Short mmCIF file of C-alpha atoms and ligand atoms in Angstrom, two decimals:
data_model
loop_
_atom_site.label_atom_id
_atom_site.label_comp_id
_atom_site.label_asym_id
_atom_site.label_seq_id
_atom_site.Cartn_x
_atom_site.Cartn_y
_atom_site.Cartn_z
CA UNK A 359 87.07 99.69 97.67
CA UNK A 360 87.98 97.66 100.72
CA UNK A 361 86.95 94.03 100.28
CA UNK A 362 87.56 92.59 103.73
CA UNK A 363 88.50 95.16 106.40
CA UNK A 364 89.86 92.52 108.78
CA UNK A 365 92.17 90.96 106.20
CA UNK A 366 93.30 94.38 105.06
CA UNK A 367 94.12 95.38 108.65
CA UNK A 368 96.21 92.25 108.98
CA UNK A 369 98.07 92.97 105.75
CA UNK A 370 98.70 96.60 106.70
CA UNK A 371 99.89 95.70 110.18
CA UNK A 372 102.25 93.02 108.77
CA UNK A 373 103.72 95.56 106.35
CA UNK A 374 103.90 98.23 109.09
CA UNK A 375 105.86 95.85 111.36
CA UNK A 376 108.14 94.78 108.51
CA UNK A 377 108.88 98.42 107.64
CA UNK A 378 109.48 99.43 111.25
CA UNK A 379 111.47 96.42 112.42
CA UNK A 380 113.36 95.32 109.30
CA UNK A 381 113.58 98.16 106.79
CA UNK A 382 113.95 101.36 108.83
CA UNK A 383 117.05 100.02 110.69
CA UNK A 384 118.69 99.28 107.31
CA UNK A 385 118.10 102.68 105.71
CA UNK A 386 121.58 104.03 106.34
CA UNK A 387 123.27 100.80 105.20
CA UNK A 388 121.25 100.74 101.95
CA UNK A 389 122.23 104.35 101.28
CA UNK A 390 125.92 103.70 101.98
CA UNK A 391 126.18 100.41 100.06
CA UNK A 392 123.75 101.41 97.30
CA UNK A 393 122.21 97.94 97.65
CA UNK A 394 119.32 96.16 99.36
CA UNK A 395 120.56 93.09 101.28
CA UNK A 396 119.46 89.81 99.68
CA UNK A 397 117.82 88.54 102.87
CA UNK A 398 115.39 91.48 102.64
CA UNK A 399 114.53 90.58 99.05
CA UNK A 400 113.77 87.03 100.25
CA UNK A 401 111.62 88.32 103.10
CA UNK A 402 109.70 90.50 100.65
CA UNK A 403 109.02 87.43 98.52
CA UNK A 404 107.85 85.44 101.54
CA UNK A 405 105.48 88.23 102.55
CA UNK A 406 103.98 88.25 99.05
CA UNK A 407 105.01 91.87 98.47
CA UNK A 408 105.87 91.29 94.81
CA UNK A 409 102.34 90.11 94.05
CA UNK A 410 100.13 92.56 95.93
CA UNK A 411 98.32 93.82 92.84
CA UNK A 412 98.52 90.69 90.68
CA UNK A 413 94.97 89.23 90.38
CA UNK A 414 94.23 86.38 92.75
CA UNK A 415 93.60 83.88 89.94
CA UNK A 416 97.24 84.35 88.92
CA UNK A 417 98.67 83.90 92.40
CA UNK A 418 98.71 87.47 93.73
CA UNK A 419 96.69 89.19 96.43
CA UNK A 420 94.67 91.16 93.87
CA UNK A 421 94.38 94.22 96.09
CA UNK A 422 92.05 96.99 94.94
CA UNK A 423 93.27 100.50 94.16
CA UNK A 424 92.11 101.83 97.52
CA UNK A 425 93.88 98.98 99.30
CA UNK A 426 96.99 99.59 97.19
CA UNK A 427 97.06 103.24 98.25
CA UNK A 428 96.88 102.26 101.93
CA UNK A 429 99.76 99.82 101.37
CA UNK A 430 101.75 102.49 99.50
CA UNK A 431 101.30 104.83 102.47
CA UNK A 432 102.84 102.20 104.76
CA UNK A 433 105.73 101.56 102.37
CA UNK A 434 106.31 105.31 102.18
CA UNK A 435 107.51 105.29 105.77
CA UNK A 436 111.00 104.14 104.80
CA UNK A 437 113.65 104.56 102.10
CA UNK A 438 112.37 104.75 98.56
CA UNK A 439 114.65 101.96 97.33
CA UNK A 440 112.62 99.30 99.13
CA UNK A 441 109.34 100.22 97.43
CA UNK A 442 111.10 100.69 94.13
CA UNK A 443 112.22 97.05 94.16
CA UNK A 444 108.68 95.68 94.43
CA UNK A 445 107.13 98.69 92.66
CA UNK A 446 107.57 97.53 89.08
CA UNK A 447 106.10 94.03 89.68
CA UNK A 448 103.07 95.60 91.35
CA UNK A 449 102.85 98.50 88.92
CA UNK A 450 104.29 99.59 85.62
CA UNK A 451 106.27 96.37 85.04
CA UNK A 452 103.24 94.06 85.16
CA UNK A 453 100.25 96.36 84.55
CA UNK A 454 100.60 96.20 80.76
CA UNK A 455 99.88 92.44 80.87
CA UNK A 456 97.26 92.75 83.63
CA UNK A 457 95.34 95.46 81.75
CA UNK A 458 95.78 94.48 78.09
CA UNK A 459 97.57 91.09 77.92
CA UNK A 460 96.14 87.96 76.30
CA UNK A 461 95.09 85.06 78.54
CA UNK A 462 98.22 83.12 77.50
CA UNK A 463 100.45 86.06 78.40
CA UNK A 464 98.74 86.41 81.78
CA UNK A 465 99.15 82.72 82.57
CA UNK A 466 102.75 82.68 81.45
CA UNK A 467 103.98 85.72 83.37
CA UNK A 468 101.67 86.90 86.15
CA UNK A 469 102.17 84.00 88.59
CA UNK A 470 105.94 84.52 88.35
CA UNK A 471 105.62 88.27 88.97
CA UNK A 472 103.49 87.46 92.00
CA UNK A 473 106.16 85.34 93.66
CA UNK A 474 109.00 87.69 92.75
CA UNK A 475 110.63 84.89 90.74
CA UNK A 476 110.79 87.38 87.88
CA UNK A 477 111.17 91.16 88.04
CA UNK A 478 109.37 93.39 85.56
CA UNK A 479 110.32 96.77 84.11
CA UNK A 480 108.66 99.40 81.91
CA UNK A 481 110.52 100.84 78.92
CA UNK A 482 108.87 103.98 77.57
CA UNK A 483 111.40 106.82 77.98
CA UNK A 484 114.18 107.26 75.41
CA UNK A 485 117.13 109.65 75.06
CA UNK A 486 115.06 111.93 72.77
CA UNK A 487 111.58 111.07 74.04
CA UNK A 488 110.66 111.87 77.66
CA UNK A 489 107.56 113.97 78.27
CA UNK A 490 106.65 113.64 74.58
CA UNK A 491 106.28 109.89 74.90
CA UNK A 492 104.43 109.47 71.58
CA UNK A 493 107.52 110.65 69.68
CA UNK A 494 109.49 107.54 70.66
CA UNK A 495 111.85 106.14 68.01
CA UNK A 496 112.51 102.55 69.04
CA UNK A 497 111.13 100.53 66.15
CA UNK A 498 109.84 97.02 65.72
CA UNK A 499 109.86 95.77 62.14
CA UNK A 500 107.79 92.66 61.35
CA UNK A 501 109.71 89.78 59.78
CA UNK A 502 107.71 86.56 59.53
CA UNK A 503 106.68 85.45 63.03
CA UNK A 504 109.07 87.93 64.64
CA UNK A 505 109.53 91.65 65.22
CA UNK A 506 113.05 93.06 65.03
CA UNK A 507 113.55 95.75 67.69
CA UNK A 508 116.09 98.56 67.47
CA UNK A 509 116.48 101.54 69.78
CA UNK A 510 117.50 102.68 73.24
CA UNK A 511 115.35 103.12 76.36
CA UNK A 512 116.57 105.38 79.18
CA UNK A 513 116.33 105.60 83.01
CA UNK A 514 114.60 102.21 83.22
CA UNK A 515 113.83 101.37 86.85
CA UNK A 516 114.90 97.88 87.93
CA UNK A 517 116.34 97.14 84.46
CA UNK A 518 119.60 95.80 85.94
CA UNK A 519 117.61 93.15 87.85
CA UNK A 520 114.76 92.73 85.36
CA UNK A 521 113.68 89.46 83.80
CA UNK A 522 111.06 91.08 81.57
CA UNK A 523 110.82 94.44 79.84
CA UNK A 524 107.51 95.98 78.76
CA UNK A 525 108.73 97.84 75.68
CA UNK A 526 106.85 100.47 73.72
CA UNK A 527 108.10 100.47 70.10
CA UNK A 528 106.93 101.84 66.78
CA UNK A 529 105.52 99.11 64.53
CA UNK A 530 104.24 101.55 61.92
CA UNK A 531 106.91 104.05 60.84
CA UNK A 532 104.36 105.81 58.60
CA UNK A 533 102.48 106.99 61.69
CA UNK A 534 104.61 109.41 63.68
CA UNK A 535 102.28 109.67 66.68
CA UNK A 536 100.70 107.41 69.26
CA UNK A 537 98.79 105.00 67.02
CA UNK A 538 102.00 103.71 65.39
CA UNK A 539 103.18 102.34 68.74
CA UNK A 540 102.83 98.77 70.05
CA UNK A 541 103.78 97.20 73.38
CA UNK A 542 105.93 94.08 73.69
CA UNK A 543 107.05 91.92 76.55
CA UNK A 544 110.71 91.13 75.97
CA UNK A 545 112.57 88.64 78.13
CA UNK A 546 116.05 89.29 79.50
CA UNK A 547 118.61 87.18 77.67
CA UNK A 548 116.94 87.67 74.28
CA UNK A 549 119.85 88.11 71.81
CA UNK A 550 120.23 91.76 70.83
CA UNK A 551 119.06 93.08 74.22
CA UNK A 552 121.75 94.63 76.40
CA UNK A 553 122.01 97.01 79.36
CA UNK A 554 123.92 100.25 79.84
CA UNK A 555 125.87 101.04 82.98
CA UNK A 556 123.91 101.72 86.15
CA UNK A 557 122.98 105.43 86.44
CA UNK A 558 124.47 107.50 89.25
CA UNK A 559 121.50 109.28 90.81
CA UNK A 560 120.90 112.17 93.22
CA UNK A 561 118.95 109.89 95.58
CA UNK A 562 116.98 106.66 95.86
CA UNK A 563 120.25 104.79 96.33
CA UNK A 564 119.77 101.04 96.35
CA UNK A 565 117.28 101.34 93.48
CA UNK A 566 118.82 100.87 90.05
CA UNK A 567 118.10 102.38 86.68
CA UNK A 568 119.99 102.05 83.39
CA UNK A 569 119.63 102.15 79.61
CA UNK A 570 118.09 99.17 77.84
CA UNK A 571 119.49 98.77 74.33
CA UNK A 572 117.87 96.84 71.48
CA UNK A 573 120.18 96.00 68.61
CA UNK A 574 118.45 93.73 66.08
CA UNK A 575 116.59 92.05 68.92
CA UNK A 576 114.23 89.39 67.51
CA UNK A 577 111.03 89.11 69.52
CA UNK A 578 108.35 86.51 68.71
CA UNK A 579 104.92 87.87 67.77
CA UNK A 580 103.44 86.07 70.79
CA UNK A 581 105.19 88.74 72.89
CA UNK A 582 103.10 91.55 71.39
CA UNK A 583 100.95 92.59 74.38
CA UNK A 584 97.32 91.79 73.69
CA UNK A 585 98.31 90.48 70.25
CA UNK A 586 97.25 93.78 68.66
CA UNK A 587 99.47 96.34 66.96
CA UNK A 588 99.01 100.10 67.33
CA UNK A 589 97.51 100.22 70.82
CA UNK A 590 100.76 100.19 72.83
CA UNK A 591 100.63 103.90 73.63
CA UNK A 592 97.14 103.57 75.09
CA UNK A 593 98.33 100.59 77.13
CA UNK A 594 101.20 102.73 78.42
CA UNK A 595 98.85 105.60 79.31
CA UNK A 596 96.47 103.29 81.18
CA UNK A 597 99.43 101.81 83.05
CA UNK A 598 100.52 105.33 84.00
CA UNK A 599 97.03 106.37 85.19
CA UNK A 600 97.30 103.64 87.79
CA UNK A 601 101.00 104.23 88.48
CA UNK A 602 100.39 107.92 89.13
CA UNK A 603 97.81 107.15 91.80
CA UNK A 604 100.25 104.78 93.45
CA UNK A 605 103.00 107.42 93.50
CA UNK A 606 100.53 109.90 95.02
CA UNK A 607 99.72 107.50 97.86
CA UNK A 608 103.36 106.73 98.34
CA UNK A 609 104.16 110.46 98.58
CA UNK A 610 101.63 110.78 101.41
CA UNK A 611 103.35 107.99 103.37
CA UNK A 612 106.78 109.49 102.82
CA UNK A 613 105.57 112.96 103.89
CA UNK A 614 104.05 111.45 107.05
CA UNK A 615 107.38 109.83 107.93
CA UNK A 616 109.34 113.05 107.34
CA UNK A 617 106.89 115.05 109.44
CA UNK A 618 106.99 112.51 112.26
CA UNK A 619 110.82 112.71 112.32
CA UNK A 620 110.72 116.52 112.23
CA UNK A 621 108.15 116.68 115.04
CA UNK A 622 110.26 114.37 117.22
CA UNK A 623 113.28 116.54 116.51
CA UNK A 624 111.39 119.75 117.29
CA UNK A 625 110.15 118.36 120.61
CA UNK A 626 113.64 117.27 121.68
CA UNK A 627 115.82 120.05 120.31
CA UNK A 628 116.25 122.94 122.73
CA UNK A 629 117.20 126.51 121.82
CA UNK A 630 116.66 129.73 123.74
CA UNK A 631 116.01 127.59 126.80
CA UNK A 632 113.13 125.53 125.44
CA UNK A 633 112.04 122.95 122.86
CA UNK A 634 111.95 124.53 119.40
CA UNK A 635 108.47 122.99 118.97
CA UNK A 636 107.24 125.76 121.29
CA UNK A 637 108.11 128.43 118.76
CA UNK A 638 105.28 129.55 116.56
CA UNK A 639 107.40 129.79 113.39
CA UNK A 640 108.24 126.07 113.80
CA UNK A 641 104.59 125.34 114.61
CA UNK A 642 103.57 127.04 111.37
CA UNK A 643 105.73 124.64 109.36
CA UNK A 644 104.44 121.63 111.29
CA UNK A 645 100.81 122.67 110.89
CA UNK A 646 101.04 123.53 107.17
CA UNK A 647 102.64 120.14 106.55
CA UNK A 648 100.00 118.27 108.54
CA UNK A 649 97.14 119.98 106.71
CA UNK A 650 98.66 119.42 103.28
CA UNK A 651 99.31 115.74 103.97
CA UNK A 652 95.69 115.37 105.07
CA UNK A 653 94.46 117.06 101.89
CA UNK A 654 96.60 114.81 99.67
CA UNK A 655 95.47 111.72 101.55
CA UNK A 656 91.80 112.57 101.05
CA UNK A 657 92.39 113.33 97.38
CA UNK A 658 94.25 110.15 96.52
CA UNK A 659 91.85 107.90 98.44
CA UNK A 660 88.89 109.50 96.67
CA UNK A 661 90.54 109.00 93.26
CA UNK A 662 91.33 105.38 94.15
CA UNK A 663 87.71 104.69 95.11
CA UNK A 664 86.52 106.19 91.81
CA UNK A 665 88.90 103.90 89.91
CA UNK A 666 87.68 100.89 91.90
CA UNK A 667 84.13 101.90 90.93
CA UNK A 668 85.14 101.57 87.28
CA UNK A 669 85.37 105.26 86.44
CA UNK A 670 87.96 106.78 84.13
CA UNK A 671 90.32 108.60 86.51
CA UNK A 672 92.79 110.17 84.10
CA UNK A 673 92.07 113.64 85.52
CA UNK A 674 91.91 112.54 89.16
CA UNK A 675 95.11 110.47 88.88
CA UNK A 676 96.97 113.47 87.48
CA UNK A 677 95.48 115.82 90.11
CA UNK A 678 96.50 113.43 92.89
CA UNK A 679 99.97 112.84 91.47
CA UNK A 680 100.60 116.55 90.97
CA UNK A 681 99.27 117.67 94.33
CA UNK A 682 100.72 114.85 96.46
CA UNK A 683 104.21 114.92 94.96
CA UNK A 684 104.44 118.73 95.11
CA UNK A 685 103.13 118.57 98.69
CA UNK A 686 105.80 115.98 99.49
CA UNK A 687 108.50 118.31 98.15
CA UNK A 688 107.23 121.19 100.30
CA UNK A 689 107.04 118.96 103.37
CA UNK A 690 110.60 117.69 102.76
CA UNK A 691 111.83 121.27 102.55
CA UNK A 692 110.05 122.37 105.76
CA UNK A 693 111.15 119.27 107.65
CA UNK A 694 114.76 119.88 106.67
CA UNK A 695 114.37 123.51 107.75
CA UNK A 696 113.07 122.41 111.16
CA UNK A 697 116.23 120.33 111.60
CA UNK A 698 118.36 123.45 110.93
CA UNK A 699 122.00 122.71 110.06
CA UNK A 700 121.55 119.12 111.26
CA UNK A 701 119.15 118.55 108.38
CA UNK A 702 122.01 118.97 105.94
CA UNK A 703 124.05 116.22 107.60
CA UNK A 704 123.55 112.66 106.42
CA UNK A 705 123.24 111.35 110.00
CA UNK A 706 119.60 112.48 109.89
CA UNK A 707 117.21 110.71 107.55
CA UNK A 708 115.74 113.99 106.28
CA UNK A 709 118.93 114.70 104.30
CA UNK A 710 118.36 111.44 102.41
CA UNK A 711 114.58 111.78 102.05
CA UNK A 712 114.98 115.32 100.71
CA UNK A 713 116.98 113.90 97.79
CA UNK A 714 114.81 110.77 97.40
CA UNK A 715 111.48 112.60 97.08
CA UNK A 716 112.76 114.98 94.41
CA UNK A 717 112.18 112.22 91.89
CA UNK A 718 108.44 112.01 92.67
CA UNK A 719 107.77 115.25 90.80
CA UNK A 720 109.61 113.93 87.74
CA UNK A 721 108.89 110.27 87.09
CA UNK A 722 105.64 108.81 85.77
CA UNK A 723 105.05 112.25 84.24
CA UNK A 724 106.41 115.58 85.48
CA UNK A 725 104.16 118.05 87.32
CA UNK A 726 103.97 120.03 84.08
CA UNK A 727 102.72 116.97 82.17
CA UNK A 728 100.05 116.42 84.86
CA UNK A 729 98.96 120.05 84.39
CA UNK A 730 98.66 119.49 80.64
CA UNK A 731 96.62 116.30 81.12
CA UNK A 732 94.25 117.95 83.62
CA UNK A 733 93.68 121.05 81.49
CA UNK A 734 93.22 119.02 78.30
CA UNK A 735 90.57 116.83 79.94
CA UNK A 736 88.78 119.97 81.18
CA UNK A 737 88.80 121.51 77.71
CA UNK A 738 87.70 118.22 76.12
CA UNK A 739 84.67 118.10 78.40
CA UNK A 740 83.84 121.76 77.94
CA UNK A 741 83.88 121.46 74.16
CA UNK A 742 82.28 117.99 73.80
N1 LIG B 1831 94.11 106.25 78.86
C1 LIG B 1831 93.77 105.71 77.66
N2 LIG B 1831 94.07 106.30 76.47
C2 LIG B 1831 94.75 107.45 76.51
C3 LIG B 1831 95.14 108.05 77.72
C4 LIG B 1831 94.78 107.40 78.93
N3 LIG B 1831 95.12 107.93 80.11
N4 LIG B 1831 95.82 109.19 77.45
C5 LIG B 1831 95.86 109.31 76.12
N5 LIG B 1831 95.23 108.25 75.56
C6 LIG B 1831 94.98 108.01 74.13
C7 LIG B 1831 94.25 109.20 73.52
O1 LIG B 1831 92.87 109.07 73.66
C8 LIG B 1831 94.70 109.13 72.06
O2 LIG B 1831 93.93 108.16 71.41
P1 LIG B 1831 93.18 108.52 70.02
O3 LIG B 1831 94.29 108.85 69.06
O4 LIG B 1831 92.46 107.25 69.66
O5 LIG B 1831 92.29 109.67 70.32
C9 LIG B 1831 96.13 108.61 72.15
O6 LIG B 1831 96.24 107.95 73.43
C10 LIG B 1831 97.15 109.71 72.09
O7 LIG B 1831 96.89 110.62 73.16
P2 LIG B 1831 97.29 112.15 73.09
O8 LIG B 1831 96.85 112.72 71.78
O9 LIG B 1831 96.79 112.81 74.32
O10 LIG B 1831 98.89 112.05 73.09
P3 LIG B 1831 99.98 113.21 73.18
O11 LIG B 1831 101.15 112.79 72.39
O12 LIG B 1831 99.38 114.54 72.88
O13 LIG B 1831 100.47 113.27 74.75
C11 LIG B 1831 100.81 112.88 77.06
C12 LIG B 1831 100.01 112.63 75.76
C13 LIG B 1831 101.56 114.20 77.12
C14 LIG B 1831 99.75 112.83 78.13
C15 LIG B 1831 101.79 111.69 77.19
O14 LIG B 1831 102.80 111.76 76.22
C16 LIG B 1831 102.42 111.55 78.55
O15 LIG B 1831 101.80 111.08 79.49
N6 LIG B 1831 103.71 111.97 78.68
C17 LIG B 1831 104.46 111.73 79.89
C18 LIG B 1831 105.12 110.40 79.80
C19 LIG B 1831 105.52 109.90 81.14
O16 LIG B 1831 104.77 109.92 82.08
N7 LIG B 1831 106.73 109.40 81.19
C20 LIG B 1831 107.23 108.85 82.38
C21 LIG B 1831 108.01 107.67 82.04
S1 LIG B 1831 107.38 106.22 82.65
S2 LIG B 1831 108.12 106.16 84.47
#
């Protein structure tokens, strides 16, 4: 749903200019230094980029899902680290509170997510619990007005900069599955919470992940999201339904950027006495990529509109995430191929993007998990 087309156009054109003029020129530096310059973080705050999805009554822009997808497509046109920095505040780091938080929790945290004063993170994955999220072992034992948390969370995006951690932990050890899990909002600096060393990753340099360790970490019961035990897994799944749509839109933007770079290269690069873009085998790769990007764009926008209309989009979010991220991987591969040997050299952005986009098919649920979700929903409906 687009609320005000004129205002949205303004927002998109501001972000487009910011990406083109400020972020794209810094891509190489961010890759080399593995860090986003602080002045860019400040500019992002000034532009309101940390609060795009935070509801207006809590100081954000309250953009709809369809609007968020259009923004994600713009942000996809540069290095993944930039989006990753604002991604948790607009997505998995704040969504738990937005979707299921109490009014007090919303008032306490959302305005500060919106300004970027605090950075959120989402702690679901553990060393022994990845795709099988409901098997998580981090526990939270009630003791008076507090819960005592113990366990380790892994690969947590933005954890090294985070001020808050949305933590899924088992409050009922008797229940091994999903309904024994609750969600907490834990603040950085809480005694017993510590961070592991920053992970060395294949790509997405400038975006940080690390372990988050809870060792007898006492968390007040007011930090239980929604104030209700046993529904944390469902909160996490609802957060991921939305997050998966966002990643799908973002993959479309990234694929568009890679294809644009490859097209420019193909038009300029001469072999056998002419531009390689004239060769039909190159044209095949360009055309397949264009068509697949278009298909993914239509799919994710449709799913976003359904979510804005209040429909359950578990199936559509997984379809969009699976198709768009796999599409993005194929486009990255073709675009590198079009560059020939130059594509393997870090001077060209495709070498970096190729590594960056590999993560899309893994995080927020692997392609195989999306397949399971889609098929299960189909079977559920067929047998209802
Ligand atoms: N929205 C709301 N509720 C949901 C839901 C959704 N999208 N998906 C599942 N649930 C509910 C189910 O309805 C069920 O509730 P009931 O017990 O009341 O029926 C409960 O949650 C458990 O669901 P389910 O039985 O499907 O859980 P499973 O353990 O079988 O697995 C998958 C669910 C595989 C889908 C889940 O573990 C998953 O998404 N794994 C990937 C995790 C992931 O994406 N990690 C990335 C890290 S975050 S970057």
